[in-house]
GROMACS .gro file of C-alpha atoms in nm:
model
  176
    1UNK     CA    1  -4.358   0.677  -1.582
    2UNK     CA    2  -4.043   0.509  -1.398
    3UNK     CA    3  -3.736   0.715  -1.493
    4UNK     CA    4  -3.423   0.444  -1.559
    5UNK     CA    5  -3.205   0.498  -1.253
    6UNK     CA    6  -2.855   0.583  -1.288
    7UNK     CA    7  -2.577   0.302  -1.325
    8UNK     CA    8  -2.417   0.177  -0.991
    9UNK     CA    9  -2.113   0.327  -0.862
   10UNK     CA   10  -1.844   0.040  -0.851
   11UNK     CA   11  -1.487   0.064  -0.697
   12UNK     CA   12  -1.245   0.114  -1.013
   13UNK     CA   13  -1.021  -0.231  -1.148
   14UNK     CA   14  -0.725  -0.121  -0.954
   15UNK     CA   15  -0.539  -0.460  -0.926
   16UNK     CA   16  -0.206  -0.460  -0.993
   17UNK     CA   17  -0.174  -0.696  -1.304
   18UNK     CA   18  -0.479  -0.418  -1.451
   19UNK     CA   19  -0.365  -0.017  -1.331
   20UNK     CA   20  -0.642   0.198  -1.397
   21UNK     CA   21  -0.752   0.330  -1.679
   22UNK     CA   22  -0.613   0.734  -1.753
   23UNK     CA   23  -0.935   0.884  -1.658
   24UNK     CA   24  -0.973   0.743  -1.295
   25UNK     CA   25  -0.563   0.874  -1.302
   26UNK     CA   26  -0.621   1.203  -1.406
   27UNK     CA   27  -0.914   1.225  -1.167
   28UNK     CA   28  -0.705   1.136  -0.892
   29UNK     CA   29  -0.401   1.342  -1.023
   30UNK     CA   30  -0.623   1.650  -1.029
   31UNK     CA   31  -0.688   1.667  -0.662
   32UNK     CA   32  -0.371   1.787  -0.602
   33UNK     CA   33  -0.341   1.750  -0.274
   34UNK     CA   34  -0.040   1.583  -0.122
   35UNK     CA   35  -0.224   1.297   0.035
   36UNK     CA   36  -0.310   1.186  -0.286
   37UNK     CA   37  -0.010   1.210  -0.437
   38UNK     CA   38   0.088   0.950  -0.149
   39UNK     CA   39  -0.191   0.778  -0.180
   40UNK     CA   40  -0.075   0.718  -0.545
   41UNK     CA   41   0.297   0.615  -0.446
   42UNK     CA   42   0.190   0.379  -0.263
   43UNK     CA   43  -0.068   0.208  -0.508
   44UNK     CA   44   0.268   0.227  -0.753
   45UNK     CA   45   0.465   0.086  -0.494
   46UNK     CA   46   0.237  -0.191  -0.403
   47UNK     CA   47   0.221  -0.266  -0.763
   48UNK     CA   48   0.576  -0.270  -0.771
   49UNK     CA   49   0.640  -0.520  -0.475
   50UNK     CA   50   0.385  -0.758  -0.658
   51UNK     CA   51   0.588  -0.784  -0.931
   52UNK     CA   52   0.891  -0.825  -0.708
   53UNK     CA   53   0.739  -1.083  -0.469
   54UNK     CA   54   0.586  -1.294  -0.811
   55UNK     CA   55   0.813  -1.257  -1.056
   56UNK     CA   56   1.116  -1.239  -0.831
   57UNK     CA   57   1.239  -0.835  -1.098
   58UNK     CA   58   1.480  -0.651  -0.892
   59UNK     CA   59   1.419  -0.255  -0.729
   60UNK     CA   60   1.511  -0.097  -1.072
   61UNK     CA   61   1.366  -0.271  -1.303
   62UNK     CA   62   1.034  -0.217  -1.150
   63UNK     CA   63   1.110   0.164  -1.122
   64UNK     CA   64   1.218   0.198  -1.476
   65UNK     CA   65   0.836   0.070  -1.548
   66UNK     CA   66   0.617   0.283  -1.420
   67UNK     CA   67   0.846   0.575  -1.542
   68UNK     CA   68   0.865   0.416  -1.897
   69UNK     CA   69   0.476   0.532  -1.913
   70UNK     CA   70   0.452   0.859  -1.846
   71UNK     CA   71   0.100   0.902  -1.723
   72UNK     CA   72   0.183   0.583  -1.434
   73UNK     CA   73   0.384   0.840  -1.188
   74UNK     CA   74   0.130   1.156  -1.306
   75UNK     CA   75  -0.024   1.257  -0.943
   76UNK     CA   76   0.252   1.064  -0.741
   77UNK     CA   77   0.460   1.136  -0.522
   78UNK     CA   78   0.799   1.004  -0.707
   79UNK     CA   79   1.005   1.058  -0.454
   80UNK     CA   80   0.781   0.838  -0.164
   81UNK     CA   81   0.710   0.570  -0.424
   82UNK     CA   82   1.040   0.486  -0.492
   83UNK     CA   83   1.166   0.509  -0.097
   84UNK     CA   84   0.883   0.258  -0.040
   85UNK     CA   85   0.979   0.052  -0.343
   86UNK     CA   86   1.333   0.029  -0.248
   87UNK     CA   87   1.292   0.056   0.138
   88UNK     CA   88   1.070  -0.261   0.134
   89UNK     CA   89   1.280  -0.456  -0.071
   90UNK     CA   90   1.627  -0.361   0.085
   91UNK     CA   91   1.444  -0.420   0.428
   92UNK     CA   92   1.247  -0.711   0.369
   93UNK     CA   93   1.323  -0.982   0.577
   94UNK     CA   94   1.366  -0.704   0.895
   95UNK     CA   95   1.002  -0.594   0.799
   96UNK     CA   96   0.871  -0.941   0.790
   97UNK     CA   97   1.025  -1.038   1.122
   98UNK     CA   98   0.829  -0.712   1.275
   99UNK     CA   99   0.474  -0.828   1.111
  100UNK     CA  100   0.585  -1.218   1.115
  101UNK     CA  101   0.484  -1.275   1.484
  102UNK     CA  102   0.150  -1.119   1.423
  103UNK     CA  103   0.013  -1.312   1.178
  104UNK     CA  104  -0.195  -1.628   1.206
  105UNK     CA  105   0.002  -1.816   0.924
  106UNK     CA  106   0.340  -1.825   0.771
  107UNK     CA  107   0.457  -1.521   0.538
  108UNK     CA  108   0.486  -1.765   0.286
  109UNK     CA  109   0.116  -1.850   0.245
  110UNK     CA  110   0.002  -1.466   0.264
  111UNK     CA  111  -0.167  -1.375  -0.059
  112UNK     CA  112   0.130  -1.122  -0.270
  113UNK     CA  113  -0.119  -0.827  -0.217
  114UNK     CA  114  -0.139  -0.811   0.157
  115UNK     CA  115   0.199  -0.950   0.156
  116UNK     CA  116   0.319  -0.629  -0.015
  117UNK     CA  117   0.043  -0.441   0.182
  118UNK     CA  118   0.253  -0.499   0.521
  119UNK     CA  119   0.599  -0.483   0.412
  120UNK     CA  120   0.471  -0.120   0.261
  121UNK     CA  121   0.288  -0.004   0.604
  122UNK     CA  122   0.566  -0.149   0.829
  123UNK     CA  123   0.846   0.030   0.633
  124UNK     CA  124   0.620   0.332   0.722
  125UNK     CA  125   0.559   0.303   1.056
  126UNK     CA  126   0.930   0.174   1.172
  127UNK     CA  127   1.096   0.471   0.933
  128UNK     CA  128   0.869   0.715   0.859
  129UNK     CA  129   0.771   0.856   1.181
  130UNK     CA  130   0.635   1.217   1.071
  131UNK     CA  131   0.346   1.010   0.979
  132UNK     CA  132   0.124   0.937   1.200
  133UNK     CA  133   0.074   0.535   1.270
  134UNK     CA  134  -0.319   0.595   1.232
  135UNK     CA  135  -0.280   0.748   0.857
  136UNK     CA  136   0.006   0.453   0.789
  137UNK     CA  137  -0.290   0.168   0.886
  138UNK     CA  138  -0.579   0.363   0.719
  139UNK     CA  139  -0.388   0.374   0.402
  140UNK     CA  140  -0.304   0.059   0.418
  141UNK     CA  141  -0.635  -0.049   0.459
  142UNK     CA  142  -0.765   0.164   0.188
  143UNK     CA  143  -0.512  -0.027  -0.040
  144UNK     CA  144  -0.655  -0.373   0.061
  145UNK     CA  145  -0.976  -0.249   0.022
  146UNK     CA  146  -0.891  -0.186  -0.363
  147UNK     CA  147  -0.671  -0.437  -0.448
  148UNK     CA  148  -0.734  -0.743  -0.182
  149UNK     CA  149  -0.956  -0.993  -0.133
  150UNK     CA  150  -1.285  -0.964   0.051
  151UNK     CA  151  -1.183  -0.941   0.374
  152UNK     CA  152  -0.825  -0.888   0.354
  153UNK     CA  153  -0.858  -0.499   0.457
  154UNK     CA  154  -0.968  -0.651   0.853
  155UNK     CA  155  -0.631  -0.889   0.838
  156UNK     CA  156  -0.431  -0.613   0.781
  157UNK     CA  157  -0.585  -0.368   1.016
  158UNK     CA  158  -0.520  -0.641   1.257
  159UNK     CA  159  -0.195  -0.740   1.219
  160UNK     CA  160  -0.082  -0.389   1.121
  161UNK     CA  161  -0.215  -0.267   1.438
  162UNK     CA  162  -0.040  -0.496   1.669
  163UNK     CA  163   0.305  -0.356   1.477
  164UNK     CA  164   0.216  -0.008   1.576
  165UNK     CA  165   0.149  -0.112   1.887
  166UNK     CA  166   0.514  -0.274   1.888
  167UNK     CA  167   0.683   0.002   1.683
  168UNK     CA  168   0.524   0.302   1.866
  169UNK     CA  169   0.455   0.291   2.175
  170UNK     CA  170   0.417   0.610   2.248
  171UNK     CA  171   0.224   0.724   2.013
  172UNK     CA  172  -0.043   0.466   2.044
  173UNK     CA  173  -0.050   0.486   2.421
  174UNK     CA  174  -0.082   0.862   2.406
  175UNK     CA  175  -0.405   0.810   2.103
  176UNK     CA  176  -0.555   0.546   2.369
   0.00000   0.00000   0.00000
């Protein structure tokens, strides 16, 4: 007798017009570990810079969002979220003009997600230095693997590495 065979694991709905539902948040609240707290600020602030880069809604407006629903900034780190938020904005066109020459296309046709996905990891890697360039472009892949396209994840490994490269130096000649 065949036994049914259990339903197939599928990535969660994680794009931003759709956050997750409050199980997969509590699941990924309850790891507790600090990565994922990151992890979650910057899924929140990608979110975020979608809004701002669609809908044109200023640094705190966004952040009073996310805070209006309690459960939104459970497992995040608040503090990260809203440095990215308002880093990414305030710096915007100096961020673009690091990733700009990089790209195969103008910033204008990017799709919003890996749009936001760049300004994000390039605010990392030119101001956040106690973090390592490798975990800045992982993450950032890891967020256009859940909320890009189909291939969008290789773009911005691409690009993102070719900013590192730029940014630090150092640190990616001494990885080599």
């Amino acid at each position: 007798m065949a036994h049914p065979q259990p339903p197939a694991k599928t990535k969660p709905d994680l794009q931003p017009s759709s956050p997750p539902d409050g199980a997969a948040r509590a699941t990924r609240a309850s790891k507790g570990s600090s990565r994922s707290a990151r992890r979650r600020a910057r899924e929140l602030a990608l979110q975020g810079l979608y809004q701002w880069l669609l809908a044109g809604r200023d640094a705190a407006t966004i952040q009073a969002q996310p805070l209006d629903d309690g459960e939104a900034l459970a497992g995040a780190d608040a503090a990260h979220y809203r440095e990215l938020l308002n880093g990414a904005i305030d710096h915007a066109e100096e961020l673009r003009a690091r990733f700009a020459p990089h790209l195969d296309r103008a910033v204008g046709t990017l799709s919003p997600v890996e749009h936001a996905i760049l300004l994000i990891a390039t605010y990392e890697l030119q101001y956040r230095l106690e973090i390592p360039y490798r975990v800045v472009i992982n993450e950032a892949v890891e967020l256009a693997k859940s909320f890009g396209g189909t291939d969008g994840f290789r773009y911005v490994n691409g690009v993102l590495d070719k900013v590192a490269a730029g940014l630090r130096a150092t640190e990616v000649a001494a990885r080599g």
